[in-house]
XYZ file of C-alpha atoms in Angstrom:
547
model
C 169.311 -153.330 0.740
C 166.094 -154.588 -0.865
C 162.541 -152.870 0.457
C 161.301 -156.130 2.230
C 164.675 -157.063 3.986
C 164.546 -152.801 4.904
C 160.738 -153.378 6.649
C 161.351 -156.896 8.110
C 163.968 -155.710 10.426
C 164.026 -154.329 13.884
C 164.896 -150.727 13.665
C 167.715 -149.086 15.481
C 167.470 -145.305 15.927
C 169.974 -143.467 17.039
C 169.086 -140.017 17.484
C 171.429 -137.511 19.094
C 172.150 -134.021 19.188
C 175.093 -132.283 17.263
C 176.236 -131.663 20.921
C 176.467 -135.465 22.099
C 173.276 -134.997 24.217
C 170.088 -137.389 23.205
C 167.157 -135.210 21.566
C 163.710 -135.676 23.043
C 162.156 -133.566 19.681
C 161.654 -136.333 17.003
C 160.124 -134.448 13.902
C 156.766 -135.372 12.601
C 156.500 -138.659 10.103
C 157.493 -138.506 6.362
C 160.434 -136.022 6.832
C 163.768 -137.596 5.586
C 167.297 -136.053 5.811
C 168.645 -133.537 3.447
C 171.365 -135.385 2.347
C 171.439 -139.514 1.885
C 173.709 -141.450 4.351
C 176.479 -143.496 2.619
C 176.755 -147.113 3.452
C 178.990 -148.025 5.605
C 177.658 -147.133 8.947
C 179.188 -143.559 8.929
C 178.064 -140.636 10.239
C 175.488 -138.790 8.555
C 175.678 -134.548 8.559
C 172.830 -132.835 10.542
C 170.139 -131.357 9.144
C 170.343 -128.593 11.947
C 170.270 -128.723 15.929
C 166.332 -129.874 16.411
C 166.735 -132.774 13.869
C 168.091 -135.636 15.035
C 169.644 -138.902 12.780
C 168.072 -141.549 12.068
C 170.537 -145.035 11.228
C 169.368 -147.969 10.175
C 171.560 -150.320 8.561
C 173.226 -147.678 6.450
C 170.151 -145.908 5.464
C 167.887 -143.175 6.607
C 164.494 -143.840 7.772
C 161.507 -141.296 8.324
C 160.836 -140.116 11.530
C 158.572 -141.325 13.925
C 156.045 -139.145 15.564
C 156.988 -137.651 18.457
C 155.592 -139.379 21.780
C 155.023 -142.821 19.405
C 158.368 -143.828 19.741
C 159.969 -145.473 22.900
C 163.201 -144.343 24.062
C 165.965 -146.192 26.698
C 168.991 -144.362 26.678
C 169.080 -142.646 23.372
C 168.025 -145.682 21.530
C 164.512 -146.256 20.092
C 163.191 -149.638 19.041
C 160.533 -149.456 16.253
C 159.149 -152.617 14.752
C 157.480 -153.392 11.643
C 154.354 -153.938 13.175
C 154.004 -150.161 14.206
C 154.247 -148.776 10.467
C 151.876 -151.555 9.463
C 149.209 -150.514 11.938
C 149.395 -147.229 10.722
C 149.445 -147.988 6.886
C 146.220 -150.242 7.362
C 144.905 -147.311 9.149
C 144.881 -144.942 6.738
C 143.932 -147.540 3.919
C 141.225 -148.255 6.006
C 139.997 -144.419 5.793
C 140.411 -144.731 1.961
C 138.320 -147.448 1.578
C 135.638 -145.916 3.447
C 135.555 -142.637 1.318
C 135.583 -144.753 -1.826
C 132.554 -146.789 -0.610
C 130.582 -144.022 0.370
C 131.417 -141.990 -2.951
C 129.995 -145.234 -4.807
C 126.765 -145.720 -2.590
C 123.408 -146.170 -5.119
C 120.651 -144.012 -3.741
C 118.118 -145.807 -2.745
C 115.581 -147.021 -0.474
C 117.775 -149.444 1.929
C 121.163 -148.299 0.744
C 123.101 -150.350 3.470
C 126.233 -147.602 3.324
C 125.697 -145.086 5.829
C 122.650 -146.191 7.312
C 122.148 -144.424 10.435
C 125.336 -142.534 10.489
C 123.668 -139.031 9.684
C 122.541 -137.603 12.717
C 118.729 -136.900 12.185
C 118.524 -140.426 10.833
C 119.806 -141.698 14.434
C 117.391 -139.556 16.071
C 114.885 -141.003 14.148
C 115.556 -144.624 15.140
C 115.359 -143.630 18.592
C 111.875 -142.328 17.902
C 111.211 -146.165 16.716
C 113.202 -147.872 19.046
C 111.214 -145.642 21.982
C 107.032 -144.249 21.527
C 106.547 -146.426 17.939
C 108.150 -149.645 19.764
C 105.612 -149.146 23.010
C 102.775 -148.386 20.672
C 103.565 -151.841 18.844
C 103.857 -153.517 22.217
C 100.253 -152.726 23.530
C 98.730 -153.066 20.278
C 99.974 -156.578 20.158
C 98.557 -157.206 23.606
C 95.028 -156.106 22.727
C 95.853 -157.894 19.241
C 92.867 -158.181 16.693
C 91.910 -155.473 14.683
C 94.129 -153.042 17.110
C 97.515 -155.180 16.180
C 96.973 -155.601 12.259
C 96.346 -151.920 11.981
C 99.732 -151.438 14.182
C 101.576 -153.639 11.773
C 100.607 -151.672 8.915
C 101.856 -148.189 10.782
C 104.875 -149.600 11.446
C 105.571 -150.518 7.911
C 104.900 -146.660 6.854
C 107.157 -145.403 9.433
C 109.876 -148.040 7.969
C 109.297 -146.878 4.609
C 109.531 -142.984 6.014
C 112.931 -144.279 7.468
C 114.517 -145.442 4.175
C 113.422 -142.321 2.816
C 115.643 -140.409 5.303
C 118.218 -142.599 4.810
C 118.418 -141.472 0.820
C 117.768 -137.826 1.426
C 120.760 -138.275 4.005
C 123.174 -139.272 0.919
C 121.270 -138.476 -2.603
C 120.449 -134.765 -3.578
C 116.533 -134.374 -4.163
C 114.688 -135.207 -7.631
C 112.535 -133.202 -8.895
C 109.190 -133.682 -10.483
C 108.140 -136.853 -11.424
C 111.282 -138.226 -9.858
C 110.044 -136.726 -6.208
C 106.381 -138.346 -6.600
C 108.065 -141.875 -7.216
C 110.196 -141.931 -3.918
C 107.051 -140.886 -1.998
C 104.681 -143.214 -3.528
C 105.231 -145.965 -1.324
C 104.447 -144.188 1.879
C 101.321 -142.628 0.393
C 100.253 -146.160 -0.664
C 100.749 -147.036 2.583
C 98.672 -144.770 4.294
C 95.461 -145.047 1.938
C 95.904 -148.795 3.084
C 95.822 -147.913 6.893
C 92.712 -145.955 5.939
C 91.131 -148.787 3.905
C 91.619 -150.789 6.693
C 89.417 -148.414 8.995
C 86.619 -148.216 6.161
C 86.309 -152.598 5.787
C 86.204 -152.704 9.355
C 83.073 -150.393 10.728
C 81.714 -152.757 12.704
C 84.986 -153.584 15.031
C 84.581 -153.436 18.422
C 87.829 -151.279 18.402
C 86.029 -149.143 15.780
C 87.354 -146.091 17.958
C 90.999 -147.241 18.190
C 91.477 -147.968 14.194
C 89.665 -144.363 13.475
C 92.412 -142.291 15.803
C 94.722 -144.197 13.578
C 93.370 -143.988 10.291
C 92.587 -139.880 10.566
C 96.182 -139.284 12.129
C 98.448 -141.303 9.661
C 98.326 -138.525 7.169
C 100.999 -136.793 9.072
C 103.455 -139.611 7.513
C 103.050 -137.289 4.263
C 105.251 -134.479 6.309
C 108.029 -135.787 4.350
C 106.235 -133.762 1.111
C 105.194 -130.909 3.261
C 107.297 -127.068 2.961
C 107.987 -124.986 4.589
C 106.613 -125.871 7.509
C 105.659 -129.471 8.510
C 105.622 -129.393 12.293
C 102.182 -127.701 12.371
C 100.806 -130.307 9.930
C 101.680 -132.746 12.288
C 100.536 -130.964 14.728
C 96.957 -130.697 12.768
C 96.919 -134.713 12.602
C 97.513 -135.107 15.774
C 94.393 -132.963 17.288
C 92.159 -135.038 14.480
C 93.840 -138.675 16.243
C 92.349 -136.831 19.480
C 88.872 -136.450 18.827
C 88.635 -140.755 18.756
C 91.395 -141.166 21.441
C 89.069 -139.274 23.986
C 86.196 -141.521 23.415
C 88.702 -144.210 23.516
C 89.752 -142.971 26.885
C 85.893 -142.951 28.136
C 85.023 -146.013 27.328
C 87.994 -147.698 28.751
C 88.994 -145.389 31.278
C 87.673 -147.406 34.548
C 87.599 -150.928 32.563
C 90.903 -151.494 31.011
C 93.988 -149.692 31.830
C 95.490 -151.280 28.963
C 93.822 -149.330 26.489
C 94.817 -146.163 28.197
C 98.279 -146.509 27.813
C 97.849 -147.426 24.135
C 96.150 -143.888 23.766
C 99.075 -142.552 25.213
C 101.596 -144.433 23.234
C 100.025 -143.741 19.949
C 99.802 -139.930 20.537
C 103.817 -139.788 21.756
C 104.603 -140.911 18.412
C 103.319 -137.862 17.254
C 104.019 -135.287 19.892
C 107.886 -136.858 19.433
C 107.568 -136.800 15.687
C 107.011 -132.420 15.907
C 109.416 -132.183 18.083
C 111.745 -134.140 15.477
C 110.689 -132.071 12.669
C 111.706 -128.945 14.543
C 114.717 -129.785 15.391
C 115.985 -131.602 12.229
C 113.547 -130.562 9.474
C 111.826 -127.008 10.144
C 111.267 -126.063 6.748
C 110.865 -129.498 5.085
C 113.008 -132.380 4.574
C 116.794 -131.937 4.326
C 118.120 -133.601 1.530
C 122.146 -133.786 1.145
C 123.534 -131.087 -0.883
C 126.758 -132.903 -1.919
C 125.316 -137.160 -3.232
C 123.891 -137.755 -6.303
C 120.728 -136.970 -7.257
C 117.896 -140.057 -6.032
C 116.751 -141.920 -8.916
C 114.893 -145.138 -8.082
C 113.437 -146.990 -5.220
C 115.519 -150.163 -3.843
C 115.511 -152.781 -0.837
C 112.444 -151.756 0.672
C 112.527 -152.270 4.389
C 109.316 -154.861 3.768
C 107.432 -157.078 0.970
C 108.567 -160.169 -1.032
C 112.037 -160.496 -2.707
C 112.495 -159.246 -6.525
C 113.246 -162.721 -7.576
C 110.203 -164.228 -5.940
C 107.414 -163.331 -8.738
C 106.957 -164.746 -11.979
C 108.998 -163.289 -15.032
C 107.577 -159.960 -16.709
C 105.297 -160.866 -19.676
C 106.765 -160.140 -23.016
C 106.483 -156.536 -24.635
C 103.309 -156.213 -26.945
C 103.162 -156.158 -30.504
C 105.030 -152.684 -32.376
C 102.896 -149.611 -33.029
C 101.578 -149.660 -36.676
C 104.025 -147.805 -39.109
C 103.751 -144.081 -39.427
C 101.679 -142.875 -42.585
C 104.977 -141.776 -44.680
C 102.863 -138.949 -46.636
C 103.835 -135.870 -46.173
C 101.924 -132.655 -45.075
C 103.050 -131.376 -48.876
C 101.120 -134.166 -50.586
C 98.066 -133.015 -48.390
C 97.657 -129.734 -49.249
C 98.305 -130.839 -52.889
C 95.156 -132.754 -52.852
C 92.768 -130.617 -51.288
C 94.234 -127.840 -53.768
C 93.285 -130.258 -56.600
C 89.623 -130.914 -55.114
C 88.794 -127.055 -54.949
C 89.911 -126.258 -58.262
C 87.603 -129.255 -59.431
C 85.198 -127.548 -57.690
C 85.701 -124.060 -58.633
C 85.669 -124.860 -62.567
C 82.194 -123.659 -62.750
C 79.674 -124.264 -65.702
C 82.337 -126.413 -67.101
C 82.098 -128.847 -64.424
C 79.258 -131.050 -66.195
C 81.908 -131.851 -69.009
C 82.954 -134.774 -67.527
C 79.372 -136.385 -66.749
C 78.107 -139.231 -68.811
C 74.837 -138.974 -70.862
C 72.026 -140.907 -69.306
C 70.186 -142.602 -72.482
C 66.582 -143.791 -72.184
C 67.167 -147.318 -71.689
C 68.915 -146.305 -68.171
C 66.195 -144.153 -66.925
C 64.051 -146.238 -64.843
C 60.842 -144.404 -65.902
C 61.642 -145.769 -69.579
C 62.553 -148.999 -69.189
C 60.293 -151.147 -67.094
C 63.022 -153.715 -66.763
C 65.263 -151.675 -64.505
C 62.225 -151.779 -61.829
C 62.446 -155.017 -61.290
C 66.222 -155.335 -61.501
C 66.174 -151.926 -58.821
C 64.459 -154.171 -56.123
C 66.945 -156.543 -56.388
C 69.583 -153.819 -55.622
C 68.034 -151.365 -54.048
C 68.630 -151.996 -50.099
C 65.326 -150.821 -47.668
C 65.754 -149.367 -44.493
C 66.593 -151.878 -42.029
C 63.743 -153.904 -39.953
C 63.019 -152.507 -36.562
C 64.628 -154.491 -33.956
C 63.799 -154.320 -30.146
C 67.454 -153.077 -28.247
C 68.392 -155.579 -26.004
C 67.304 -154.505 -22.209
C 70.420 -153.993 -19.924
C 71.217 -156.763 -17.136
C 69.920 -156.405 -13.766
C 71.884 -154.775 -11.243
C 72.522 -157.316 -8.876
C 70.763 -156.534 -5.454
C 72.990 -154.849 -2.885
C 73.442 -157.191 -0.026
C 70.887 -156.576 2.719
C 72.845 -156.704 6.246
C 70.813 -158.875 8.526
C 69.371 -156.477 11.747
C 70.924 -156.393 14.943
C 70.008 -154.982 18.597
C 72.213 -156.994 21.229
C 75.153 -156.663 23.840
C 78.642 -157.453 22.795
C 80.683 -156.934 26.023
C 79.872 -153.249 26.977
C 78.177 -152.151 23.896
C 75.126 -152.340 22.541
C 75.048 -152.902 18.749
C 71.913 -151.382 17.196
C 72.142 -151.741 13.563
C 70.379 -152.401 9.794
C 66.934 -151.821 11.948
C 64.344 -150.925 8.786
C 60.778 -149.266 9.890
C 60.852 -150.852 13.417
C 59.232 -148.368 15.904
C 59.260 -150.118 19.061
C 63.090 -150.639 19.769
C 64.010 -150.519 23.294
C 66.911 -151.357 25.603
C 66.118 -151.283 29.102
C 68.573 -153.433 31.034
C 71.524 -150.792 30.795
C 74.750 -150.359 33.015
C 76.496 -147.276 33.550
C 80.035 -148.790 31.587
C 77.910 -149.930 28.855
C 78.150 -147.707 25.863
C 75.339 -147.725 22.801
C 76.695 -147.772 18.829
C 73.296 -147.474 16.195
C 74.423 -147.420 12.612
C 72.302 -147.764 9.470
C 69.257 -147.721 11.030
C 66.215 -146.432 8.704
C 62.690 -144.879 9.935
C 63.316 -146.528 12.988
C 62.492 -145.570 16.801
C 65.281 -146.168 19.993
C 64.595 -145.776 23.563
C 67.383 -146.052 25.402
C 66.489 -146.205 29.209
C 68.540 -145.973 32.603
C 72.011 -144.031 32.840
C 74.484 -144.989 30.336
C 78.230 -144.014 29.322
C 77.723 -142.794 25.899
C 75.693 -143.005 22.166
C 76.598 -142.984 18.798
C 74.585 -142.584 15.571
C 76.079 -143.546 12.651
C 74.808 -143.229 8.995
C 71.241 -143.271 10.052
C 68.060 -141.880 8.685
C 65.019 -140.468 9.782
C 65.767 -142.129 13.134
C 64.251 -141.365 16.509
C 66.220 -141.526 19.766
C 64.821 -141.116 23.275
C 67.179 -141.898 26.381
C 67.265 -140.912 29.805
C 70.216 -140.297 30.959
C 74.522 -140.211 29.505
C 77.149 -139.330 31.677
C 79.509 -138.812 29.048
C 78.559 -138.023 25.049
C 75.771 -138.278 22.437
C 77.364 -138.165 18.776
C 75.581 -137.773 15.763
C 77.923 -138.523 12.570
C 76.752 -139.223 8.947
C 73.323 -138.829 9.352
C 69.778 -137.137 8.312
C 66.721 -136.139 9.512
C 67.440 -137.273 13.232
C 65.415 -136.654 16.128
C 66.895 -136.640 19.803
C 64.880 -136.229 23.198
C 66.983 -136.119 26.326
C 64.502 -137.434 29.296
C 67.050 -136.778 31.775
C 70.562 -135.481 31.789
C 73.980 -135.117 29.562
C 76.681 -133.016 29.382
C 77.325 -132.698 25.595
C 75.773 -133.537 22.530
C 77.804 -133.962 19.139
C 76.771 -133.021 16.127
C 78.606 -133.828 12.724
C 78.147 -134.150 8.986
C 74.313 -134.415 9.516
C 71.495 -132.687 7.320
C 68.473 -132.301 9.773
C 68.447 -132.505 13.453
C 66.328 -132.159 16.104
C 67.073 -131.776 19.400
C 64.428 -131.852 22.499
C 66.679 -130.887 25.772
C 65.218 -131.879 29.402
C 64.966 -129.057 31.979
C 67.641 -130.841 33.612
C 69.512 -130.921 30.416
C 69.419 -127.068 29.646
C 73.236 -126.693 30.538
C 73.862 -129.429 27.862
C 77.092 -128.151 25.319
C 76.251 -128.400 21.764
C 78.873 -129.122 19.134
C 78.541 -129.086 15.246
C 80.352 -129.094 12.469
C 79.854 -129.622 9.009
C 76.098 -129.894 9.624
C 72.934 -128.207 8.559
C 69.140 -127.698 9.542
C 70.009 -128.001 13.102
C 67.028 -126.964 15.934
C 66.942 -127.176 19.503
C 64.078 -127.320 21.026
C 63.871 -126.100 24.759
C 60.995 -127.190 27.409
C 58.214 -124.086 28.388
C 56.181 -124.237 31.895
C 53.646 -125.380 30.026
C 55.118 -128.663 29.002
C 55.709 -127.062 24.740
C 58.674 -126.418 23.421
C 60.215 -123.481 21.725
C 62.409 -123.950 18.514
C 65.762 -122.417 18.251
C 67.937 -122.862 15.166
C 71.599 -123.361 15.018
C 73.665 -120.706 13.503
C 75.245 -122.051 10.244
C 76.226 -118.769 8.380
C 79.536 -117.326 9.887
C 81.409 -114.150 9.044
C 85.212 -113.509 9.738
C 87.490 -110.683 10.271
C 91.127 -109.782 10.620
C 90.959 -107.346 13.466
C 94.867 -107.244 13.302
C 96.550 -109.621 15.524
C 94.180 -112.785 14.992
C 90.898 -113.664 13.398
C 87.415 -112.714 14.646
C 84.705 -115.033 13.875
C 80.710 -113.986 14.420
C 77.676 -115.239 13.393
C 75.996 -113.820 10.835
C 73.012 -111.882 11.399
C 70.333 -111.882 8.076
C 67.514 -109.239 8.321
C 63.940 -110.305 7.578
């Protein structure tokens, strides 16, 4: 009987034991009886007491698995659909294995996408804290929304790298740098956006993101990437605290934004601790990752213009060999070492060839000889373009007083203040500003020779990237922060003697304390420290310099 006819019939299986009873034990699929059954419907010899006989139109069939057949009075009915279903499952498994082995290792491959546990865990991070951060950033809008989209692009690039690492082995040297290049470029784009928008009303938001986006570089850190992410998270908190102070009682949306953003790095630390404790976990069995492909964002490969034609070939390499060069040098030294015989090759100069005996040669020599070139003044360098001078500002925008680009002004004053307002002083030179009343916080950024006098501040006074700044407190302030500043004098009042002064990367700092007579005693802030290991931890003390 042909195979097609054989598998197209309904199979009548008669299973019986040698004693005539129906067998409840069916051998596994794939076993056949030891001797063929002779066509004609006769009885086949038994293989053993535990093996029944399967008969279909005079031929033996593979027995079916126990539990997959349906028994009716000793007769089992099995259709060809059962066999087809099982074959399809086997074929599907083979195709999956074959497809996975042919996967091209690069960013964004569709094969096995999201199948590894750590890729699925990263997807949960994107769907949780990241999605919440993007949602709130969109509600705030403006520069915060644009910045959040850049961060999202960086996270998608990182996910693409994780997919690649789950399928491929780690490349070495420059190949690995090429794979990490898109993430590095996106990090730089986030930082540049903050620098280009220093005048933004949401500058603290942008700074928090810019200072911590470096955490995406954990994929290149080993053996402990987790602490690196925590360090970046701490850097962000310096600016998120400003956001909380500014909007705590004004707009809860910004407070939620801070929580959502910081939770990204907190969850990332836990993720790294679980899946990448000693560094990015690459596959050990796949092919080596070679190139970038299928990036998650950006224009398609075919949308740009065709590449330019190749340039002209380089000039041919001289064909002279090293032996020719050495031979010519030898000949030159041989001529030099001839001694007195070297003059034999010189030609005799007759009287008619001498200028002092042949006046006609002097007239000719005036035409032939070339004198020194006449002096010519060098062309002056083109004038450098004058830097554009930004307009001076002293205005209230919302709840922020902006004092910017003031030069040589000694009577600047802000009088109409409120508790929820803040002051931002930027690029002021050789000027004096007085702020009356009670205000939330004051920031002095990139100023030179600035004098600042204020009454009361409920939050913090910060001096950043400045030089030769003098600050006088007339009322009370809880904290004064000095960062990256050379030359800062702080005059405290009697009510602000409990003020905390925090400094970093600064020099020439002095605190002046009032006396009973109305004068001030000056105390320098230490700049030099000594650190020792005591067996358990580092102990840092101020260095005492004698004399």
